[in-house]
């Protein structure tokens, strides 16, 4: 089995603070590919990585902050139908449902409505291309799923739960701490060649240790709080960065406690030199640490693992 992780985009958002693409990752398993998050630029990044929509199987959304889903509509429209080597068979988009903890949360879109409203917004283009270019109906190909998550505070909230399985991968998720966003999810992919865990956005939390236990690769977010502190941002914004994200030292601690084979830092919030991120994560984790850049590839070949 051939499995490769591609960090398509590694930047936090929604600000553009440098050359890196918005947060998005792909896992390529025997030529078929799966996506985790759809940040700004992911469609181009997928194409430049040599991936084509015809091989797309499923996308997983960690949470509904815009920097994680802004290009989901573009990705679907750019990877659909024969004319663009796109998918012509059903694909899945799997992510959080509505946030019942928000006042008026029932009126705010979860993943299913994010997809359905997006396709509705582009209905003119889709209708034209179905009739003018003999493409299959896009809406009927995209199966969107609002995940049923364990209730906050319940014993199950601290445990991984099943979200997807086919003959190549088994995917589980766990609730992570990214207040005030609920639910916020991390995903673990198991393949015959090894396991890869994606933190999504999260504070340093025990759930990440639980989900990442013994994984071959942990793709974890990190924030440089000093960057924001020096910019004169509002206290509310600085507080969000502090309580909802993880320092590189914290990501290293999670990697060490979980005993993962490799730590890949992605979704880097706030700018810093690569060595800044690397040295801080390495101060708490003795294994290999990568400060991922957009388009970087990692071959998953448990137990031997190396950047491709
Ligand atoms: Zn977020």
Tab-separated table of C-alpha atoms and ligand atoms in Angstrom:
chain	number	residue	atom	x	y	z
A	1	UNK	CA	0.000	0.000	0.000
A	2	UNK	CA	1.251	3.480	-0.896
A	3	UNK	CA	0.287	6.289	1.447
A	4	UNK	CA	1.434	9.883	1.287
A	5	UNK	CA	0.584	12.945	3.358
A	6	UNK	CA	0.652	16.277	1.529
A	7	UNK	CA	0.399	19.498	3.520
A	8	UNK	CA	-1.330	21.443	0.744
A	9	UNK	CA	-1.522	24.641	2.756
A	10	UNK	CA	-0.100	25.383	6.179
A	11	UNK	CA	-1.253	28.882	7.091
A	12	UNK	CA	-3.842	29.923	9.632
A	13	UNK	CA	-6.287	32.598	8.589
A	14	UNK	CA	-8.335	34.417	7.567
A	15	UNK	CA	-5.530	36.976	7.306
A	16	UNK	CA	-2.889	36.463	4.624
A	17	UNK	CA	0.433	37.000	6.343
A	18	UNK	CA	2.854	35.252	4.009
A	19	UNK	CA	3.304	32.978	1.027
A	20	UNK	CA	1.822	29.794	2.505
A	21	UNK	CA	-1.533	28.501	1.323
A	22	UNK	CA	-4.525	28.265	3.643
A	23	UNK	CA	-4.836	25.221	5.857
A	24	UNK	CA	-5.560	22.047	3.935
A	25	UNK	CA	-4.050	18.566	3.825
A	26	UNK	CA	-4.395	15.537	1.602
A	27	UNK	CA	-3.847	11.883	2.352
A	28	UNK	CA	-3.196	9.889	-0.806
A	29	UNK	CA	-3.845	6.171	-0.453
A	30	UNK	CA	-3.050	4.000	-3.452
A	31	UNK	CA	-3.817	6.908	-5.761
A	32	UNK	CA	-7.129	7.853	-4.168
A	33	UNK	CA	-7.113	10.986	-2.065
A	34	UNK	CA	-8.828	12.347	1.006
A	35	UNK	CA	-8.820	15.954	2.154
A	36	UNK	CA	-8.784	17.479	5.599
A	37	UNK	CA	-10.011	21.100	5.493
A	38	UNK	CA	-10.309	23.376	2.483
A	39	UNK	CA	-8.423	26.599	3.178
A	40	UNK	CA	-7.669	29.365	0.715
A	41	UNK	CA	-5.744	28.066	-2.280
A	42	UNK	CA	-6.443	24.364	-1.770
A	43	UNK	CA	-7.796	23.857	-5.312
A	44	UNK	CA	-4.592	25.081	-6.910
A	45	UNK	CA	-2.508	23.203	-4.339
A	46	UNK	CA	-4.319	19.948	-5.127
A	47	UNK	CA	-3.695	20.443	-8.829
A	48	UNK	CA	-0.035	21.339	-8.357
A	49	UNK	CA	0.410	18.250	-6.197
A	50	UNK	CA	-0.651	16.205	-9.221
A	51	UNK	CA	-3.998	15.203	-7.752
A	52	UNK	CA	-7.133	15.188	-9.894
A	53	UNK	CA	-10.758	15.243	-8.853
A	54	UNK	CA	-11.445	11.850	-10.430
A	55	UNK	CA	-9.404	10.333	-7.611
A	56	UNK	CA	-11.053	12.343	-4.821
A	57	UNK	CA	-13.012	10.206	-2.382
A	58	UNK	CA	-13.927	12.219	0.712
A	59	UNK	CA	-13.271	15.478	2.511
A	60	UNK	CA	-13.241	15.988	6.248
A	61	UNK	CA	-13.932	19.346	7.898
A	62	UNK	CA	-12.443	19.880	11.346
A	63	UNK	CA	-14.617	22.898	12.176
A	64	UNK	CA	-16.454	25.704	10.478
A	65	UNK	CA	-14.076	28.631	10.919
A	66	UNK	CA	-13.851	30.132	7.434
A	67	UNK	CA	-10.103	29.595	7.052
A	68	UNK	CA	-10.836	25.837	7.080
A	69	UNK	CA	-13.722	25.763	4.614
A	70	UNK	CA	-13.602	28.896	2.489
A	71	UNK	CA	-12.490	27.056	-0.638
A	72	UNK	CA	-14.727	24.013	-0.275
A	73	UNK	CA	-17.149	25.402	-2.901
A	74	UNK	CA	-14.264	26.226	-5.239
A	75	UNK	CA	-12.702	22.808	-4.733
A	76	UNK	CA	-15.950	21.061	-5.655
A	77	UNK	CA	-16.588	23.270	-8.692
A	78	UNK	CA	-12.991	22.922	-9.918
A	79	UNK	CA	-12.875	19.139	-9.539
A	80	UNK	CA	-16.223	17.983	-10.890
A	81	UNK	CA	-16.891	16.247	-14.189
A	82	UNK	CA	-14.937	14.806	-17.107
A	83	UNK	CA	-13.840	18.148	-18.650
A	84	UNK	CA	-11.596	18.869	-15.659
A	85	UNK	CA	-10.569	15.261	-14.884
A	86	UNK	CA	-12.968	15.625	-12.008
A	87	UNK	CA	-15.084	13.244	-10.003
A	88	UNK	CA	-18.056	11.679	-11.734
A	89	UNK	CA	-18.899	9.305	-8.917
A	90	UNK	CA	-20.288	10.125	-5.473
A	91	UNK	CA	-17.936	11.823	-2.995
A	92	UNK	CA	-18.418	12.619	0.684
A	93	UNK	CA	-17.960	15.836	2.648
A	94	UNK	CA	-18.020	15.075	6.352
A	95	UNK	CA	-17.903	17.602	9.161
A	96	UNK	CA	-19.558	19.243	12.139
A	97	UNK	CA	-23.279	19.743	12.309
A	98	UNK	CA	-25.001	22.789	13.693
A	99	UNK	CA	-23.666	24.339	16.889
A	100	UNK	CA	-26.399	23.932	19.466
A	101	UNK	CA	-24.419	25.955	22.012
A	102	UNK	CA	-24.779	29.240	20.080
A	103	UNK	CA	-27.805	31.414	20.591
A	104	UNK	CA	-29.668	30.955	17.343
A	105	UNK	CA	-27.359	28.087	16.436
A	106	UNK	CA	-30.181	26.234	14.704
A	107	UNK	CA	-30.274	28.947	12.085
A	108	UNK	CA	-26.519	28.797	11.464
A	109	UNK	CA	-25.203	26.381	8.860
A	110	UNK	CA	-23.502	23.114	9.671
A	111	UNK	CA	-21.517	21.186	7.072
A	112	UNK	CA	-24.545	19.873	5.175
A	113	UNK	CA	-26.022	23.329	4.749
A	114	UNK	CA	-22.617	24.815	3.932
A	115	UNK	CA	-22.508	22.429	0.974
A	116	UNK	CA	-26.152	22.702	-0.058
A	117	UNK	CA	-26.207	26.504	0.182
A	118	UNK	CA	-22.953	26.720	-1.797
A	119	UNK	CA	-24.316	24.528	-4.574
A	120	UNK	CA	-27.501	26.594	-4.550
A	121	UNK	CA	-25.472	29.783	-4.854
A	122	UNK	CA	-23.746	28.367	-7.944
A	123	UNK	CA	-26.864	26.725	-9.351
A	124	UNK	CA	-26.782	28.763	-12.545
A	125	UNK	CA	-23.257	27.633	-13.416
A	126	UNK	CA	-23.958	24.048	-12.408
A	127	UNK	CA	-27.125	23.889	-14.509
A	128	UNK	CA	-25.328	25.343	-17.520
A	129	UNK	CA	-22.485	22.847	-17.259
A	130	UNK	CA	-24.790	19.874	-16.746
A	131	UNK	CA	-26.664	20.697	-19.954
A	132	UNK	CA	-23.923	22.335	-21.993
A	133	UNK	CA	-20.987	20.072	-21.082
A	134	UNK	CA	-22.744	16.808	-20.236
A	135	UNK	CA	-21.506	16.825	-16.671
A	136	UNK	CA	-23.313	14.792	-14.016
A	137	UNK	CA	-25.458	16.747	-11.574
A	138	UNK	CA	-23.073	18.024	-8.911
A	139	UNK	CA	-25.555	18.057	-6.038
A	140	UNK	CA	-26.383	14.397	-6.539
A	141	UNK	CA	-22.683	13.441	-6.391
A	142	UNK	CA	-21.805	15.275	-3.180
A	143	UNK	CA	-22.953	13.449	-0.095
A	144	UNK	CA	-22.601	15.856	2.814
A	145	UNK	CA	-22.715	14.522	6.356
A	146	UNK	CA	-23.270	16.369	9.632
A	147	UNK	CA	-21.441	14.247	12.173
A	148	UNK	CA	-23.298	13.114	15.243
A	149	UNK	CA	-20.892	14.078	18.018
A	150	UNK	CA	-20.924	13.000	21.666
A	151	UNK	CA	-22.607	15.467	24.010
A	152	UNK	CA	-20.357	17.987	25.739
A	153	UNK	CA	-19.413	16.796	29.186
A	154	UNK	CA	-20.540	13.218	28.616
A	155	UNK	CA	-18.065	10.356	29.164
A	156	UNK	CA	-18.105	9.718	25.413
A	157	UNK	CA	-16.937	13.286	24.761
A	158	UNK	CA	-13.422	12.229	25.740
A	159	UNK	CA	-13.393	9.177	23.463
A	160	UNK	CA	-12.743	8.787	19.744
A	161	UNK	CA	-15.749	7.897	17.621
A	162	UNK	CA	-16.091	6.386	14.145
A	163	UNK	CA	-16.796	8.727	11.259
A	164	UNK	CA	-15.859	6.945	8.038
A	165	UNK	CA	-14.540	3.668	6.659
A	166	UNK	CA	-13.844	2.203	3.239
A	167	UNK	CA	-11.430	-0.429	1.937
A	168	UNK	CA	-8.456	1.970	2.190
A	169	UNK	CA	-8.949	4.000	5.360
A	170	UNK	CA	-10.730	4.028	8.668
A	171	UNK	CA	-11.315	7.484	10.127
A	172	UNK	CA	-12.109	8.324	13.717
A	173	UNK	CA	-12.614	11.705	15.370
A	174	UNK	CA	-12.502	13.245	18.814
A	175	UNK	CA	-13.831	16.514	20.196
A	176	UNK	CA	-11.069	19.053	20.830
A	177	UNK	CA	-10.998	22.400	22.622
A	178	UNK	CA	-11.295	25.365	20.284
A	179	UNK	CA	-13.625	27.712	22.133
A	180	UNK	CA	-16.063	29.075	21.335
A	181	UNK	CA	-16.356	26.809	18.280
A	182	UNK	CA	-18.409	23.651	18.902
A	183	UNK	CA	-17.942	21.064	17.739
A	184	UNK	CA	-14.283	21.236	16.787
A	185	UNK	CA	-12.816	17.928	15.682
A	186	UNK	CA	-9.501	16.172	15.219
A	187	UNK	CA	-9.319	13.215	12.839
A	188	UNK	CA	-7.259	10.027	12.799
A	189	UNK	CA	-6.722	8.052	9.598
A	190	UNK	CA	-5.707	4.408	9.865
A	191	UNK	CA	-4.272	2.703	6.805
A	192	UNK	CA	-2.389	-0.544	6.269
A	193	UNK	CA	0.786	1.538	5.894
A	194	UNK	CA	0.377	3.634	9.021
A	195	UNK	CA	-1.693	6.213	10.842
A	196	UNK	CA	-1.928	9.996	10.504
A	197	UNK	CA	-3.681	12.325	12.933
A	198	UNK	CA	-4.834	15.880	12.164
A	199	UNK	CA	-5.445	18.165	15.139
A	200	UNK	CA	-7.546	20.770	13.380
A	201	UNK	CA	-7.593	23.876	15.579
A	202	UNK	CA	-7.262	23.148	19.246
A	203	UNK	CA	-5.843	24.264	22.523
A	204	UNK	CA	-3.357	21.867	24.092
A	205	UNK	CA	-5.785	19.232	25.339
A	206	UNK	CA	-5.855	15.623	26.606
A	207	UNK	CA	-8.161	14.574	23.769
A	208	UNK	CA	-5.295	15.033	21.328
A	209	UNK	CA	-3.137	12.631	23.343
A	210	UNK	CA	-5.968	10.103	23.332
A	211	UNK	CA	-6.561	10.326	19.592
A	212	UNK	CA	-2.884	10.458	18.602
A	213	UNK	CA	-1.725	7.559	20.819
A	214	UNK	CA	0.981	5.660	18.940
A	215	UNK	CA	0.269	7.363	15.597
A	216	UNK	CA	2.976	7.430	12.968
A	217	UNK	CA	2.446	11.097	12.159
A	218	UNK	CA	0.740	13.875	14.095
A	219	UNK	CA	-0.122	16.976	12.099
A	220	UNK	CA	-0.668	19.593	14.798
A	221	UNK	CA	-1.471	23.293	14.742
A	222	UNK	CA	0.683	25.893	16.499
A	223	UNK	CA	0.473	29.569	17.376
A	224	UNK	CA	3.109	32.221	18.012
A	225	UNK	CA	1.439	34.294	20.720
A	226	UNK	CA	4.314	36.776	20.801
A	227	UNK	CA	3.571	37.730	17.191
A	228	UNK	CA	0.046	38.784	18.051
A	229	UNK	CA	0.953	40.378	21.376
A	230	UNK	CA	3.238	42.776	19.556
A	231	UNK	CA	0.645	43.871	17.017
A	232	UNK	CA	-1.747	45.795	19.215
A	233	UNK	CA	-4.735	43.509	18.659
A	234	UNK	CA	-7.862	43.721	20.816
A	235	UNK	CA	-7.735	41.802	24.121
A	236	UNK	CA	-10.582	39.560	22.919
A	237	UNK	CA	-8.579	38.507	19.878
A	238	UNK	CA	-5.446	37.850	21.917
A	239	UNK	CA	-7.466	35.841	24.419
A	240	UNK	CA	-8.889	33.672	21.617
A	241	UNK	CA	-5.393	32.897	20.380
A	242	UNK	CA	-4.338	31.971	23.905
A	243	UNK	CA	-7.223	29.706	24.903
A	244	UNK	CA	-8.081	28.161	21.520
A	245	UNK	CA	-4.681	27.345	20.030
A	246	UNK	CA	-1.492	25.512	20.991
A	247	UNK	CA	2.050	26.748	21.452
A	248	UNK	CA	4.744	24.807	19.588
A	249	UNK	CA	5.983	23.596	22.977
A	250	UNK	CA	2.451	22.351	23.647
A	251	UNK	CA	2.302	20.524	20.328
A	252	UNK	CA	5.588	18.878	21.278
A	253	UNK	CA	4.157	17.824	24.633
A	254	UNK	CA	1.144	16.255	22.929
A	255	UNK	CA	3.440	14.414	20.502
A	256	UNK	CA	5.607	13.156	23.357
A	257	UNK	CA	2.697	12.035	25.546
A	258	UNK	CA	1.028	10.290	22.625
A	259	UNK	CA	4.311	8.665	21.583
A	260	UNK	CA	3.941	9.554	17.911
A	261	UNK	CA	6.630	8.821	15.357
A	262	UNK	CA	6.792	12.268	13.845
A	263	UNK	CA	5.372	15.744	14.538
A	264	UNK	CA	4.404	17.907	11.585
A	265	UNK	CA	3.495	21.474	12.522
A	266	UNK	CA	0.862	22.960	10.219
A	267	UNK	CA	-1.726	25.736	10.561
A	268	UNK	CA	0.953	28.096	11.795
A	269	UNK	CA	-0.692	31.182	13.308
A	270	UNK	CA	1.538	34.231	13.464
A	271	UNK	CA	4.787	34.493	11.582
A	272	UNK	CA	8.174	33.242	12.738
A	273	UNK	CA	11.250	31.662	11.228
A	274	UNK	CA	11.023	27.882	10.723
A	275	UNK	CA	13.724	27.387	13.344
A	276	UNK	CA	11.606	29.275	15.893
A	277	UNK	CA	8.747	26.754	15.529
A	278	UNK	CA	11.082	23.785	15.261
A	279	UNK	CA	13.236	24.550	18.281
A	280	UNK	CA	10.283	25.179	20.554
A	281	UNK	CA	8.497	21.967	19.570
A	282	UNK	CA	11.760	20.061	19.851
A	283	UNK	CA	12.249	21.340	23.396
A	284	UNK	CA	9.377	19.080	24.486
A	285	UNK	CA	9.458	16.281	21.874
A	286	UNK	CA	12.585	14.284	21.086
A	287	UNK	CA	11.301	12.787	17.823
A	288	UNK	CA	11.489	14.333	14.363
A	289	UNK	CA	9.701	17.668	13.919
A	290	UNK	CA	8.807	19.260	10.590
A	291	UNK	CA	7.655	22.838	10.139
A	292	UNK	CA	5.462	22.110	7.155
A	293	UNK	CA	5.335	24.270	4.046
A	294	UNK	CA	2.637	24.229	1.396
A	295	UNK	CA	2.975	21.263	-0.935
A	296	UNK	CA	5.336	19.286	1.294
A	297	UNK	CA	5.032	15.517	0.988
A	298	UNK	CA	5.590	12.807	3.573
A	299	UNK	CA	5.638	9.149	2.707
A	300	UNK	CA	3.823	7.025	5.263
A	301	UNK	CA	5.530	3.667	5.431
A	302	UNK	CA	5.296	2.440	8.971
A	303	UNK	CA	7.552	1.931	10.803
A	304	UNK	CA	10.099	3.582	8.478
A	305	UNK	CA	9.005	7.125	7.777
A	306	UNK	CA	10.719	9.954	5.997
A	307	UNK	CA	9.943	13.125	4.068
A	308	UNK	CA	9.483	12.152	0.410
B	1	LIG	ZN1	-10.415	27.722	14.075
